[in-house]
Coordinates of C-alpha atoms and ligand atoms in Angstrom, one line a residue:
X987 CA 105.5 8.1 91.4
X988 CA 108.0 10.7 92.1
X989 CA 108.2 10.9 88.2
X990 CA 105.1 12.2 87.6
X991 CA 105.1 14.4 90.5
X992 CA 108.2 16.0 88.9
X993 CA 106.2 15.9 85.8
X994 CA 103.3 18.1 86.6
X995 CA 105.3 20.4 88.9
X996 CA 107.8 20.8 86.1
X997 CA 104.6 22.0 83.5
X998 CA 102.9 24.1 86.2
X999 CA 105.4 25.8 87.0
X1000 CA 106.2 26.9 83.7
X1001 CA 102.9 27.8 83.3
X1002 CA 103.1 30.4 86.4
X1003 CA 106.5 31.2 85.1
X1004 CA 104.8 32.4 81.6
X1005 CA 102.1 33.8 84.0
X1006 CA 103.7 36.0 86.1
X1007 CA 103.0 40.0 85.7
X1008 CA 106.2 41.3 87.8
X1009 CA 109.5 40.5 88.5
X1010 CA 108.2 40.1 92.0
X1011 CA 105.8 37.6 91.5
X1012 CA 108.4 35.9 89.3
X1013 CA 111.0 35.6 92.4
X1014 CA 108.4 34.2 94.5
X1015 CA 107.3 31.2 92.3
X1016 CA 110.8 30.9 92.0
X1017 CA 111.8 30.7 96.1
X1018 CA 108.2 28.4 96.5
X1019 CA 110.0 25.9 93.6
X1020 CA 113.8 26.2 93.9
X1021 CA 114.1 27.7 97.1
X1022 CA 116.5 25.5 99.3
X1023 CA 112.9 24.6 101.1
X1024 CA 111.4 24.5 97.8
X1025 CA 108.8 21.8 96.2
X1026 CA 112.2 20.6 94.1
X1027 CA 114.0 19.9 97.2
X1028 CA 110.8 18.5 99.1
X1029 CA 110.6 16.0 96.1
X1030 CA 114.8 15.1 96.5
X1031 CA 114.1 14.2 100.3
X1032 CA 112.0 11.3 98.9
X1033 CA 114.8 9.8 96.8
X1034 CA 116.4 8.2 99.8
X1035 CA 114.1 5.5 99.9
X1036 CA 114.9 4.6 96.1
X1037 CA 116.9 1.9 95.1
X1038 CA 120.7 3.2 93.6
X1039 CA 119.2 2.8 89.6
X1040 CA 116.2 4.3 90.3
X1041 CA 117.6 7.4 92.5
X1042 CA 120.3 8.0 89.7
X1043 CA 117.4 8.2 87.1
X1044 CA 115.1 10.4 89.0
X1045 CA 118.3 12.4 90.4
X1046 CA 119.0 12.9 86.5
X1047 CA 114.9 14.2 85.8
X1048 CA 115.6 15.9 88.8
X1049 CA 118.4 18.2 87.7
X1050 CA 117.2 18.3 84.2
X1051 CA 113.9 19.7 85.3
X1052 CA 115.9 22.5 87.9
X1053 CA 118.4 23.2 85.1
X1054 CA 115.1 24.2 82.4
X1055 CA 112.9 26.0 85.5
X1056 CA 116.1 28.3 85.9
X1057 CA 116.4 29.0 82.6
X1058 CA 112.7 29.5 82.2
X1059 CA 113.1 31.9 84.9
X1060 CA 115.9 33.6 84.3
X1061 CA 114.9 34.6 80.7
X1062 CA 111.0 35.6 81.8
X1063 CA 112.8 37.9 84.3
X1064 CA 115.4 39.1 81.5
X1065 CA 111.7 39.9 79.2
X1066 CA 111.0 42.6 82.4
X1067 CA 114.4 44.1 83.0
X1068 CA 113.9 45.0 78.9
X1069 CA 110.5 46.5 79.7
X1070 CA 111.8 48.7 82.1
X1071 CA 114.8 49.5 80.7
X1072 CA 112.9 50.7 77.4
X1073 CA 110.2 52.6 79.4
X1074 CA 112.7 54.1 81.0
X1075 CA 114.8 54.8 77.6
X1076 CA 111.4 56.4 76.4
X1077 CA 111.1 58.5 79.4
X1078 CA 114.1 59.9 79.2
X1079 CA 114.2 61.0 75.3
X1080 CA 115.2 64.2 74.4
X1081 CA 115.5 65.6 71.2
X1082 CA 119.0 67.0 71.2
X1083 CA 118.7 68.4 67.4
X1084 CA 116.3 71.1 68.7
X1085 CA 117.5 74.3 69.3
X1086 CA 118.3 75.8 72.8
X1087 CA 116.2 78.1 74.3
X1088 CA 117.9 81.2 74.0
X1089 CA 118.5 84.1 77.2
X1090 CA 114.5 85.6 78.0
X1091 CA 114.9 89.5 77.0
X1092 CA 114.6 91.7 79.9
X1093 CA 111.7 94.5 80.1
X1094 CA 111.4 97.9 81.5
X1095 CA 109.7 98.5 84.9
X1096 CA 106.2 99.3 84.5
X1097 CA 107.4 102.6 86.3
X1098 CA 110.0 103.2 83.8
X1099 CA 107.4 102.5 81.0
X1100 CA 104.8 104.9 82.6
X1101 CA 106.8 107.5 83.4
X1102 CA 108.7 107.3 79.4
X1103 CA 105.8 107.7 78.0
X1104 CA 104.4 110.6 79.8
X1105 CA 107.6 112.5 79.1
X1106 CA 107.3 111.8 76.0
X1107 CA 103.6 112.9 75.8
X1108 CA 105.0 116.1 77.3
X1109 CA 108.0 116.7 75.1
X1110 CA 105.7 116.8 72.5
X1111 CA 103.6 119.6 73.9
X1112 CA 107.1 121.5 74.2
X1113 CA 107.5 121.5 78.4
X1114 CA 110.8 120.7 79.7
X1115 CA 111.4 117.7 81.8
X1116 CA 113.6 118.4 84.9
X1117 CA 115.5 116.7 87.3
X1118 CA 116.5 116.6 90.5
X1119 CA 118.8 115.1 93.6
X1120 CA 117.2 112.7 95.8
X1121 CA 118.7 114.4 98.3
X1122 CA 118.0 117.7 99.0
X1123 CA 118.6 120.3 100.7
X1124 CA 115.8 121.4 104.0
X1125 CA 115.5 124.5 101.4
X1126 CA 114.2 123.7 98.5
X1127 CA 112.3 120.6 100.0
X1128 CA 110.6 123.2 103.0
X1129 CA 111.4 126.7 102.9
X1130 CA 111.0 127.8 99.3
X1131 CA 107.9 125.9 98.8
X1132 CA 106.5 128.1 102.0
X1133 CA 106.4 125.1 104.4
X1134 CA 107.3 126.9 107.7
X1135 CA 109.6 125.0 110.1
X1136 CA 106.9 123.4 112.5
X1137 CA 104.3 122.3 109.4
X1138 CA 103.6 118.8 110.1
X1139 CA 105.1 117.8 106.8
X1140 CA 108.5 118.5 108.6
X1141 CA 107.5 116.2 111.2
X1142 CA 109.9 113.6 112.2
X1143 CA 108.2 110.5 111.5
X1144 CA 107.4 111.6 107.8
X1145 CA 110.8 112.7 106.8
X1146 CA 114.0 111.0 106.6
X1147 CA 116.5 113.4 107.7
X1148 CA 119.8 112.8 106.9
X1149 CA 123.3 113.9 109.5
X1150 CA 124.1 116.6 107.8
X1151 CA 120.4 118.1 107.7
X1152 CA 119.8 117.1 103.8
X1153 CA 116.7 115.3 103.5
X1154 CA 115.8 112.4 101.4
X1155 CA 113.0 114.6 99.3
X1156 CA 109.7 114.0 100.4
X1157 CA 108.1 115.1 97.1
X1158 CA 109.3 116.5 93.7
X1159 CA 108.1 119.7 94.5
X1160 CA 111.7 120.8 95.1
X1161 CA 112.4 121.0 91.5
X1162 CA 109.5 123.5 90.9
X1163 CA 111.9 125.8 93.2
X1164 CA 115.1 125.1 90.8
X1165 CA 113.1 125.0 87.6
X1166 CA 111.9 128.6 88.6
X1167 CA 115.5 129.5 89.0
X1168 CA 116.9 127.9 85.7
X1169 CA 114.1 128.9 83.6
X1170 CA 112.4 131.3 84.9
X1171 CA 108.9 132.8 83.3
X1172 CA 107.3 132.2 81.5
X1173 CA 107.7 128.0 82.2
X1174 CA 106.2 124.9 81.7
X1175 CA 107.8 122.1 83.1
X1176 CA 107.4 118.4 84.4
X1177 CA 109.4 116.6 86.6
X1178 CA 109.1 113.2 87.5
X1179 CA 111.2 111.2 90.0
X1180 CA 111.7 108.9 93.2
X1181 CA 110.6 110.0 96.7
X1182 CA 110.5 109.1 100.2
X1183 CA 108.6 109.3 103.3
X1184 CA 109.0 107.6 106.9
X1185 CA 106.3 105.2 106.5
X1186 CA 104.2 102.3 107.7
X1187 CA 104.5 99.9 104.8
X1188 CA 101.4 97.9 103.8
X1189 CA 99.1 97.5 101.0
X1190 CA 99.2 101.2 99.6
X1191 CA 101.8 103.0 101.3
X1192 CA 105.6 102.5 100.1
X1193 CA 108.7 104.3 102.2
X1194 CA 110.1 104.5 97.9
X1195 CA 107.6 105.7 95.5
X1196 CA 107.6 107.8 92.7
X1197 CA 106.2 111.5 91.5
X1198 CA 105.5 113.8 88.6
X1199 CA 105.6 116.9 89.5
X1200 CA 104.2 119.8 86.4
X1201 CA 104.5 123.4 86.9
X1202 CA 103.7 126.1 84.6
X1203 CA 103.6 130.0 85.0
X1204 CA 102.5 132.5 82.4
X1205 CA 100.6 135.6 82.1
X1206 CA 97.5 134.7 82.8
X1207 CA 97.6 131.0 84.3
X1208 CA 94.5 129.9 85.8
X1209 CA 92.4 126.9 87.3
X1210 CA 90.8 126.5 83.8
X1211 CA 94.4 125.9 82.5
X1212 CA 95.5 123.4 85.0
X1213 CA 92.3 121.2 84.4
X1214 CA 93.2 121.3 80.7
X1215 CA 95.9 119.8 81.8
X1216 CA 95.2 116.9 83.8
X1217 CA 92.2 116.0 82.0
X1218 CA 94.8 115.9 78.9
X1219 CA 97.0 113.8 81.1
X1220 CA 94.3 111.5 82.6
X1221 CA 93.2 110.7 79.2
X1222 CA 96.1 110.0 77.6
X1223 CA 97.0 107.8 80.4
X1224 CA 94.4 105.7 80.9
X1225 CA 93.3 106.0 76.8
X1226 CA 89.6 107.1 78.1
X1227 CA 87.8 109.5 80.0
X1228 CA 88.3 108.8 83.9
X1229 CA 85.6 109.4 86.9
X1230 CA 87.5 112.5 88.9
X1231 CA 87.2 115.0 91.9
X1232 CA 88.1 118.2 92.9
X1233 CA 88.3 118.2 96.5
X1234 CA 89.8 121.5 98.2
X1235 CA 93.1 120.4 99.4
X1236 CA 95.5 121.9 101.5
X1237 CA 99.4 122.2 100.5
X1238 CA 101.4 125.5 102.0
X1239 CA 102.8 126.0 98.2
X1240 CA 99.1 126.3 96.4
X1241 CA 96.7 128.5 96.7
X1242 CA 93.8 127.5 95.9
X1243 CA 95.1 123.9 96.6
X1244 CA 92.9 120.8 95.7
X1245 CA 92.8 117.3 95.4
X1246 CA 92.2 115.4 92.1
X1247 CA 90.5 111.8 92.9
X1248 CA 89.9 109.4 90.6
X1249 CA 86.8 106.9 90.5
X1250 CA 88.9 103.6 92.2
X1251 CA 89.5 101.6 88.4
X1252 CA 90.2 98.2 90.6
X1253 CA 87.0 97.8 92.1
X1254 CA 84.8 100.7 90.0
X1255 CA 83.4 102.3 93.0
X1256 CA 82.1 99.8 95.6
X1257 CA 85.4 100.1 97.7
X1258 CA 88.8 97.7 98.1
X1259 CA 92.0 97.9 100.1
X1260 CA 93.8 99.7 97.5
X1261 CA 90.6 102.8 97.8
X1262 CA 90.5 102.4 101.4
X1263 CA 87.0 101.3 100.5
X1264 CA 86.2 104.8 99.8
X1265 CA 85.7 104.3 95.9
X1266 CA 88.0 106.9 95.3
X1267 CA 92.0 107.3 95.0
X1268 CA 93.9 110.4 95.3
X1269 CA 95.9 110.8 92.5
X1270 CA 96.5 114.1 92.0
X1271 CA 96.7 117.1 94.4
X1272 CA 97.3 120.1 92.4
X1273 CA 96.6 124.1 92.7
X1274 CA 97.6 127.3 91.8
X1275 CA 101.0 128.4 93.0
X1276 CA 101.6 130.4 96.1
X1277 CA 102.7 134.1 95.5
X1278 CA 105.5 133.6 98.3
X1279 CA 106.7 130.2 96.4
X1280 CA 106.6 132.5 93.1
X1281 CA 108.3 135.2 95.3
X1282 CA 110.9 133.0 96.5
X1283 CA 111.4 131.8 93.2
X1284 CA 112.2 134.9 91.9
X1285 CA 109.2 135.2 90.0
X1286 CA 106.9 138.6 90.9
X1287 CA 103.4 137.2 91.6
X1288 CA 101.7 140.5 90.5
X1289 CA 102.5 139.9 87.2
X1290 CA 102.8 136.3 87.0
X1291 CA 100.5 133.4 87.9
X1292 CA 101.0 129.1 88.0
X1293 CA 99.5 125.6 88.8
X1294 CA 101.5 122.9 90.2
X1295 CA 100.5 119.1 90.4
X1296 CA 102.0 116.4 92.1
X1297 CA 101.2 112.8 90.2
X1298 CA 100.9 110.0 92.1
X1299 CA 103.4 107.9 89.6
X1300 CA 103.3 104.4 91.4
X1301 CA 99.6 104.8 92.5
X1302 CA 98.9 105.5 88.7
X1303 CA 100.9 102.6 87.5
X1304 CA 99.1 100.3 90.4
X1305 CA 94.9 101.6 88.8
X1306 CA 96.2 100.8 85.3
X1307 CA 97.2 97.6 86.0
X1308 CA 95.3 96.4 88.4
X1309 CA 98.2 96.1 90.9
X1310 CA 96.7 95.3 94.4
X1311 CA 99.7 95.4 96.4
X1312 CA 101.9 98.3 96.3
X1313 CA 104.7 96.3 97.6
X1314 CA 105.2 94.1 94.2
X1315 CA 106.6 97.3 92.3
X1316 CA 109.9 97.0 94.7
X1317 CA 109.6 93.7 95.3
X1318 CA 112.3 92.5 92.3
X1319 CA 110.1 89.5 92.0
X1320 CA 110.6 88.2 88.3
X1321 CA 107.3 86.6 88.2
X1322 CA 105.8 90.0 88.7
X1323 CA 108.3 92.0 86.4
X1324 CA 107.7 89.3 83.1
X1325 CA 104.3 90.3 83.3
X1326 CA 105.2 93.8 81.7
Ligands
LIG1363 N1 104.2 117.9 96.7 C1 102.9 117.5 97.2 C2 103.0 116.1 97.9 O1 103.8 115.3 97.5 C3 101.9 117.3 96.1 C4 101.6 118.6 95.3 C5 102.3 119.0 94.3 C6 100.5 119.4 95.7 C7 102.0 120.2 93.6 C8 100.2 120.5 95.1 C9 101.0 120.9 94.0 O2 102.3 115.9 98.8

């Protein structure tokens, strides 16, 4: 009796032993048969009614079949720990002959690229590019460039105004009063640079942007001349002819003063955040210069005549690549910066 019962549990449960998927399901066939409240140990407890022969055989069949179940088990589970440890092996491969990847090469600001590239542009065409401090004097950032003392671009909120009553420049204009002085007429000159202005920062408006200023006087300077100029600018920038403006614009150190939109180039017209949905961005107020800024420059007006422009150098760098946010340029953010 209690042979065969050994018997057929001995073949089934190799059969679940062979069966099992996981080393889970392994453990549990193993705690349902050897477990100390196991089948084996159910099938002992009947040996105490067996006469001494008969309990010493089935005790022997009995240990035999717990001695070959174990070692069933124990190499079925020794089958998964060499699945995992191979998958795991596999996972883990690397090829170490391959060669590192080496330090990513750095790039120049879009900025720095732009504003390269237009001095070289005008280098070529002979005009000198100029410098100047970022801070300035009240002088040369106001007074020569005829802004009286209470013009709102003076104001307070617009201007950072430093203790001892330098100013952080509010424009490049400033180096069309010391480009006057070191070169004198007849000039032609750019000069592009970082400004700053007191502002609310959002979308399109930056407290740190960045200029290029051009000046020239000659003999007989006129408007015609100045839009030669831009429209040779506007071209070469954007490598096609652009959509533009004249609005009359008004800046004490023009006169005539406009402004020079262009046609919005990130949404073509229809209006976005950067345009102010107007379709249109200012990029370039510009006009003839102001006989009292030629005056104070030591230039005389009567016989001398100029344009100035001021390019907008971080509003042209955001329409020509489709930057939306004028806050990215500063932001140091390398996953902006590798895309230049
Ligand atoms: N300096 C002026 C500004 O920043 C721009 C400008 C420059 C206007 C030259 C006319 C001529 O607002």
């Amino acid at each position: 009796m209690l042979d065969q019962q050994l018997e057929s549990l001995a073949a089934s449960t190799r059969d679940r032993i062979l069966a099992a998927a996981t080393s889970d399901q392994l453990e549990a066939v193993r705690v349902e048969v050897l477990g100390r409240k196991g089948t084996l140990a159910e099938i002992s407890k009947g040996m105490g009614k067996l006469t001494p022969d008969e309990r010493k055989r089935i005790g022997q069949l009995l240990n035999a079949a717990k001695t070959n179940l174990e070692a069933a088990l124990e190499s079925r589970q020794k089958q998964f720990a060499d699945a995992a440890l191979n998958a795991r092996l596999e996972a883990e491969w690397i090829d170490v002959t391959l060669p590192a990847p080496g330090p990513r090469p750095g790039s120049l600001h879009p900025l720095t690229q732009i504003q390269q590239e237009l001095e070289d542009l005008f280098t070529s065409m002979g005009v000198a590019v100029l410098d100047g401090p970022e801070v300035e004097s009240e002088y040369n950032n106001f007074d020569a460039l005829n802004i009286p003392p209470d013009h709102p671009a003076r104001d307070m909120q617009d201007t950072f105004w430093l203790a001892d009553g330098n100013v952080l420049r509010t424009h490049t204009s400033p180096v069309q009063v010391r480009g006057m002085a070191k070169l004198g007429p007849p000039l032609l000159m750019i000069a592009p640079g970082r400004v700053f202005r007191n502002e609310e920062v959002d979308a399109s408006h930056e407290h740190t942007f960045y200029q290029l200023e051009g000046m020239m006087v000659g003999r007989d300077v006129s408007i015609a001349t100045m839009l030669y100029f831009m429209k040779l600018l506007l071209r070469h920038i954007f490598g096609r002819e652009v959509t533009v403006r004249l609005r009359p614009g008004f800046f004490p150190f023009v006169e005539p003063g406009f402004e020079l939109d262009i046609q919005c180039l990130i949404c073509g017209g229809p209006g976005c955040p950067v345009c102010k949905h107007s379709g249109w961005v200012e990029l370039m107020p510009c006009g003839l210069v102001h006989p009292n800024v030629l005056r104070m420059g030591g230039i005389d007006p009567d016989e001398w005549s100029g344009f100035a422009f001021g390019l907008g150098l971080t509003r042209l760098v955001m329409m020509r690549y489709g930057i939306d946010d004028i806050r990215h340029l500063q932001s140091g953010d390398l996953r902006f910066l590798r895309q230049f």
